Short mmCIF file of C-alpha atoms in Angstrom, two decimals:
data_model
loop_
_atom_site.label_atom_id
_atom_site.label_comp_id
_atom_site.label_asym_id
_atom_site.label_seq_id
_atom_site.Cartn_x
_atom_site.Cartn_y
_atom_site.Cartn_z
CA MET A 1 0.01 -0.15 0.23
CA ILE A 2 1.36 3.49 -0.85
CA SER A 3 1.48 5.75 1.66
CA ILE A 4 1.37 9.68 0.26
CA ASN A 5 2.26 12.41 2.87
CA PRO A 6 -0.65 15.20 2.50
CA ILE A 7 1.77 17.91 3.18
CA ARG A 8 4.08 16.98 0.33
CA ALA A 9 1.11 16.48 -1.95
CA ARG A 10 -0.41 20.01 -1.50
CA ALA A 11 3.29 21.37 -2.21
CA ALA A 12 3.37 19.53 -4.88
CA ALA A 13 0.47 20.63 -6.20
CA LEU A 14 1.10 24.40 -5.42
CA LEU A 15 4.36 24.02 -7.19
CA CYS A 16 2.67 22.67 -10.40
CA ALA A 17 0.22 25.69 -10.16
CA CYS A 18 3.06 28.43 -9.89
CA MET A 19 5.08 26.71 -13.13
CA LEU A 20 1.82 26.47 -14.98
CA ALA A 21 1.04 30.12 -13.94
CA LEU A 22 4.66 31.30 -14.73
CA SER A 23 4.44 29.27 -18.12
CA ALA A 24 0.95 30.89 -19.40
CA PRO A 25 1.61 33.73 -21.86
CA CYS A 26 1.47 37.51 -19.97
CA ALA A 27 -0.56 40.26 -21.20
CA PRO A 28 1.70 42.95 -22.79
CA ALA A 29 2.21 45.80 -20.17
CA ARG A 30 0.12 49.08 -21.17
CA GLU A 31 2.46 52.00 -21.71
CA ARG A 32 1.13 55.29 -19.86
CA LEU A 33 0.83 59.11 -21.57
CA ALA A 34 0.23 61.16 -18.86
CA LEU A 35 -0.83 64.85 -19.93
CA THR A 36 -1.68 68.06 -18.32
CA VAL A 37 -4.20 70.22 -19.47
CA VAL A 38 -4.90 73.74 -18.68
CA THR A 39 -6.96 76.45 -19.55
CA THR A 40 -7.37 79.96 -17.86
CA HIS A 41 -11.00 80.23 -17.64
CA PRO A 42 -13.92 77.43 -17.01
CA PRO A 43 -15.61 74.90 -19.16
CA SER A 44 -18.75 77.41 -19.07
CA LEU A 45 -17.16 79.25 -21.84
CA PRO A 46 -17.24 77.71 -25.51
CA TRP A 47 -13.88 77.22 -26.39
CA VAL A 48 -12.77 75.47 -23.07
CA TYR A 49 -15.95 73.25 -23.27
CA VAL A 50 -14.83 72.06 -26.58
CA VAL A 51 -11.66 71.08 -25.38
CA ARG A 52 -12.91 69.19 -22.16
CA ASP A 53 -15.99 67.45 -23.95
CA HIS A 54 -14.62 67.10 -27.66
CA VAL A 55 -10.89 67.10 -27.70
CA LEU A 56 -9.50 65.07 -25.08
CA PRO A 57 -12.33 62.27 -25.31
CA GLU A 58 -11.92 62.05 -29.06
CA PHE A 59 -8.13 62.15 -28.86
CA ALA A 60 -8.39 59.18 -26.23
CA ARG A 61 -10.48 57.23 -28.54
CA ARG A 62 -8.58 58.02 -31.92
CA LEU A 63 -4.97 56.85 -29.96
CA ALA A 64 -6.82 53.93 -28.81
CA VAL A 65 -7.56 52.78 -32.24
CA ALA A 66 -4.07 53.78 -33.64
CA ARG A 67 -2.38 52.57 -30.20
CA PRO A 68 -4.41 50.30 -28.16
CA ASP A 69 -1.46 49.33 -25.82
CA LEU A 70 -1.28 52.88 -24.77
CA ASP A 71 -3.32 54.31 -21.73
CA VAL A 72 -3.89 58.16 -21.77
CA ARG A 73 -4.11 59.68 -18.05
CA TRP A 74 -5.61 63.25 -18.02
CA THR A 75 -4.56 65.75 -15.20
CA THR A 76 -7.01 68.90 -16.21
CA ALA A 77 -7.06 72.30 -14.62
CA TRP A 78 -10.08 74.50 -15.95
CA GLY A 79 -9.01 78.18 -14.87
CA THR A 80 -7.46 77.21 -11.66
CA LEU A 81 -3.90 76.64 -12.12
CA TYR A 82 -2.70 79.89 -13.34
CA LYS A 83 -4.29 83.07 -14.32
CA TRP A 84 -5.37 84.75 -17.24
CA GLN A 85 -2.00 87.10 -17.54
CA GLN A 86 0.27 83.58 -17.49
CA SER A 87 -1.33 81.56 -19.97
CA LEU A 88 1.73 81.48 -22.38
CA LEU A 89 4.01 81.41 -19.77
CA GLY A 90 2.20 78.28 -18.00
CA VAL A 91 2.72 76.15 -21.38
CA GLU A 92 5.97 77.51 -22.03
CA THR A 93 7.60 76.29 -18.69
CA GLY A 94 5.43 73.19 -18.82
CA LEU A 95 2.99 73.57 -16.20
CA ALA A 96 0.69 72.63 -18.79
CA ASP A 97 1.68 69.97 -21.53
CA ILE A 98 -1.57 71.36 -23.31
CA GLY A 99 -2.88 74.49 -22.86
CA TRP A 100 -5.13 77.09 -24.32
CA VAL A 101 -3.24 80.71 -24.55
CA GLY A 102 -5.01 83.76 -25.13
CA SER A 103 -2.79 85.33 -27.52
CA LEU A 104 -5.09 88.88 -26.85
CA TRP A 105 -2.78 89.38 -23.51
CA GLU A 106 0.24 88.81 -25.24
CA SER A 107 0.70 91.81 -27.89
CA SER A 108 4.34 92.03 -27.52
CA ARG A 109 5.27 88.26 -27.79
CA LEU A 110 2.78 87.24 -30.07
CA PRO A 111 1.63 90.63 -32.18
CA LEU A 112 1.12 88.77 -35.44
CA GLN A 113 -1.44 86.30 -33.74
CA ASN A 114 -3.31 89.95 -33.02
CA VAL A 115 -3.70 90.54 -36.29
CA THR A 116 -7.84 90.54 -36.16
CA TYR A 117 -7.95 93.10 -33.53
CA ALA A 118 -6.45 95.71 -36.12
CA LEU A 119 -9.73 94.17 -38.37
CA PRO A 120 -12.71 95.14 -36.18
CA PHE A 121 -16.23 94.70 -37.85
CA ILE A 122 -14.43 92.63 -40.79
CA THR A 123 -16.74 89.64 -39.88
CA ASP A 124 -19.41 87.93 -37.56
CA ASP A 125 -18.69 84.50 -39.26
CA LEU A 126 -16.54 82.66 -36.30
CA PRO A 127 -16.09 79.44 -38.11
CA ALA A 128 -15.03 81.52 -41.36
CA LEU A 129 -12.11 83.52 -39.50
CA MET A 130 -11.06 80.31 -37.75
CA ARG A 131 -10.46 78.65 -40.90
CA VAL A 132 -8.44 81.85 -42.07
CA MET A 133 -6.23 82.00 -39.14
CA ASN A 134 -5.92 78.06 -39.19
CA ARG A 135 -4.66 78.62 -42.67
CA LEU A 136 -2.42 81.51 -42.06
CA HIS A 137 -0.42 79.49 -39.68
CA ARG A 138 -0.09 76.64 -42.36
CA ASP A 139 0.93 78.72 -45.01
CA ILE A 140 3.17 81.48 -43.05
CA PRO A 141 6.08 79.50 -41.08
CA GLU A 142 6.68 82.88 -39.15
CA LEU A 143 3.51 82.52 -37.06
CA ALA A 144 3.79 78.92 -36.23
CA ALA A 145 7.67 79.72 -35.17
CA THR A 146 6.48 82.55 -32.93
CA TRP A 147 4.70 80.32 -30.71
CA ARG A 148 7.86 77.92 -30.79
CA HIS A 149 10.12 80.79 -29.73
CA TYR A 150 7.91 80.59 -26.65
CA GLY A 151 7.85 77.01 -26.18
CA ALA A 152 4.39 76.48 -27.48
CA GLU A 153 3.53 74.25 -30.68
CA PHE A 154 0.33 75.78 -32.42
CA LEU A 155 -2.25 73.11 -32.69
CA GLY A 156 -5.34 75.43 -33.62
CA ALA A 157 -6.71 78.75 -33.45
CA SER A 158 -9.24 79.96 -30.82
CA GLY A 159 -11.78 82.69 -31.10
CA VAL A 160 -15.02 84.59 -29.99
CA ASP A 161 -18.16 85.85 -31.38
CA THR A 162 -18.40 89.38 -31.82
CA TYR A 163 -17.87 91.88 -29.48
CA HIS A 164 -20.63 94.45 -27.57
CA LEU A 165 -20.49 97.15 -24.82
CA MET A 166 -21.66 96.63 -21.43
CA THR A 167 -21.72 99.61 -19.02
CA THR A 168 -22.98 100.84 -15.74
CA PHE A 169 -24.23 103.70 -17.30
CA PRO A 170 -26.47 104.46 -20.42
CA VAL A 171 -24.87 105.02 -23.75
CA ARG A 172 -26.56 107.20 -26.25
CA SER A 173 -23.19 108.36 -28.19
CA LEU A 174 -19.85 108.24 -28.20
CA ASP A 175 -19.67 111.22 -26.29
CA ASP A 176 -20.69 109.51 -23.31
CA LEU A 177 -17.69 107.30 -23.12
CA ALA A 178 -15.13 110.11 -22.83
CA GLY A 179 -13.31 110.22 -19.53
CA ARG A 180 -14.57 106.33 -18.65
CA ARG A 181 -12.64 103.74 -17.64
CA ILE A 182 -14.20 100.79 -20.18
CA LEU A 183 -12.06 97.39 -19.74
CA ALA A 184 -10.79 96.20 -23.02
CA PRO A 185 -8.73 92.80 -23.20
CA GLY A 186 -5.42 93.40 -24.22
CA ALA A 187 -5.11 93.89 -27.99
CA ALA A 188 -8.79 95.17 -27.89
CA ALA A 189 -7.49 98.45 -26.17
CA VAL A 190 -6.95 99.93 -29.76
CA TRP A 191 -10.61 100.50 -30.31
CA LEU A 192 -11.03 102.62 -27.42
CA ARG A 193 -8.57 105.14 -29.48
CA GLY A 194 -10.08 108.48 -30.07
CA THR A 195 -13.32 107.81 -28.12
CA GLY A 196 -11.89 109.74 -24.96
CA ALA A 197 -12.48 106.25 -22.65
CA ILE A 198 -9.45 105.02 -20.44
CA ALA A 199 -8.53 101.48 -21.43
CA VAL A 200 -8.06 98.60 -18.44
CA ASP A 201 -7.06 95.74 -19.31
CA GLY A 202 -8.93 92.48 -17.69
CA ALA A 203 -10.64 89.17 -18.53
CA LEU A 204 -13.78 87.41 -18.06
CA SER A 205 -12.90 86.24 -14.80
CA SER A 206 -11.85 89.51 -13.38
CA TYR A 207 -14.49 91.54 -15.19
CA TYR A 208 -16.92 91.26 -12.15
CA THR A 209 -15.02 92.30 -9.87
CA GLN A 210 -13.62 95.20 -11.51
CA LEU A 211 -17.00 96.73 -12.57
CA ASN A 212 -18.56 95.87 -9.02
CA THR A 213 -15.63 97.82 -7.24
CA GLY A 214 -15.66 100.65 -9.40
CA VAL A 215 -12.21 99.95 -11.20
CA ALA A 216 -14.01 100.04 -14.34
CA ASP A 217 -17.38 102.05 -15.82
CA GLY A 218 -18.08 99.49 -18.50
CA VAL A 219 -16.37 96.23 -21.03
CA LEU A 220 -15.97 95.34 -24.30
CA THR A 221 -16.85 91.85 -24.28
CA ILE A 222 -18.67 88.79 -25.76
CA LEU A 223 -22.25 87.89 -24.66
CA THR A 224 -21.32 84.29 -24.47
CA GLY A 225 -18.86 84.90 -21.98
CA ALA A 226 -20.48 87.62 -19.99
CA HIS A 227 -23.80 85.58 -19.05
CA PRO A 228 -21.83 83.02 -17.39
CA PHE A 229 -19.93 85.35 -15.32
CA ARG A 230 -22.78 87.38 -14.28
CA ILE A 231 -21.34 90.85 -15.59
CA HIS A 232 -25.11 91.91 -16.62
CA GLU A 233 -25.82 92.19 -12.73
CA VAL A 234 -23.01 94.93 -12.32
CA ALA A 235 -23.22 96.28 -15.97
CA PRO A 236 -26.90 96.32 -16.85
CA TYR A 237 -26.65 98.75 -19.88
CA VAL A 238 -25.98 96.75 -23.06
CA THR A 239 -24.93 98.56 -26.23
CA LEU A 240 -25.16 96.39 -29.44
CA VAL A 241 -21.93 97.58 -31.26
CA GLY A 242 -20.91 94.32 -33.30
CA LEU A 243 -17.42 95.13 -33.56
CA GLY A 244 -16.72 91.58 -34.97
CA ALA A 245 -15.50 88.10 -34.17
CA GLN A 246 -11.81 87.87 -33.09
CA CYS A 247 -8.89 85.37 -32.80
CA THR A 248 -8.31 85.37 -29.25
CA GLY A 249 -5.67 82.79 -28.99
CA ALA A 250 -4.98 78.92 -29.63
CA LEU A 251 -4.92 75.53 -28.43
CA THR A 252 -0.79 74.63 -27.82
CA ALA A 253 1.43 71.91 -26.44
CA ASN A 254 4.37 72.42 -24.53
CA THR A 255 7.30 71.91 -27.18
CA ARG A 256 9.17 69.15 -25.00
CA THR A 257 5.72 67.80 -24.80
CA TRP A 258 5.26 67.79 -28.44
CA ALA A 259 8.63 65.91 -29.06
CA ARG A 260 8.13 63.21 -26.66
CA LEU A 261 4.47 62.41 -27.77
CA PRO A 262 4.08 58.99 -29.36
CA ALA A 263 4.25 59.34 -33.35
CA ALA A 264 0.92 58.46 -33.95
CA ALA A 265 -0.57 61.06 -31.36
CA ARG A 266 0.98 64.00 -33.13
CA PRO A 267 -1.61 63.95 -36.03
CA ILE A 268 -4.60 63.07 -34.40
CA LEU A 269 -3.91 65.97 -31.84
CA ALA A 270 -2.93 68.26 -34.45
CA ASP A 271 -6.35 67.39 -36.38
CA LEU A 272 -8.44 67.94 -33.39
CA GLY A 273 -6.82 71.30 -32.63
CA VAL A 274 -8.13 72.51 -35.76
#
């Protein structure tokens, strides 16, 4: 009669199980792509909403098809990591791998990108204007080179609908603007020349406080942005001027991030940018 030691039997069974597990084919390790995406405003604004709800998920979907071994992980900051004055610096220094940059506040560093502010009343057709700006960046190397000089890779132009005037006082003629402090963001200040108004810099995220505290008496702004920030509560007088759609900036990538992106990722991101 053969006697089997139960302890040895269990040990042998465990050893066999371990050997089988080691001999089984292993699933390939997934490469991780971690990207930080930053904007200076919240997703209640159209140009931020489209990044959050279209660009990022569509990028991940397309990349999953092209590179199923790649796992994209997003870190996002919608208007919380740095202020509107620092959008270019944030991308340049690498705080953002992908970031929206407001060129309208960078007249000295990105003067060519602010060409539309020298052409008020040119059009209210924002999609057409964006197609023109994207084509200019494609056809004129100096435009893309300017972005790269500041550590940013241009992905696609960003713009806003036509500007109007919102004030704390009624406006019946241009004479009513004389001596008044009017918020005109960055490059938009040129529109107030000859009116007697004093241009004050600002952004949608700062307008409410500036108007409420008396720093300014009015603002040149877009109504699609004014409503989410409740600008109408402190500047109830609306004068429909229709200064035209404008190119306010661009979606960009940090140049170092762009260089390290997998080859399959760059054309996808470039296509979604425009």
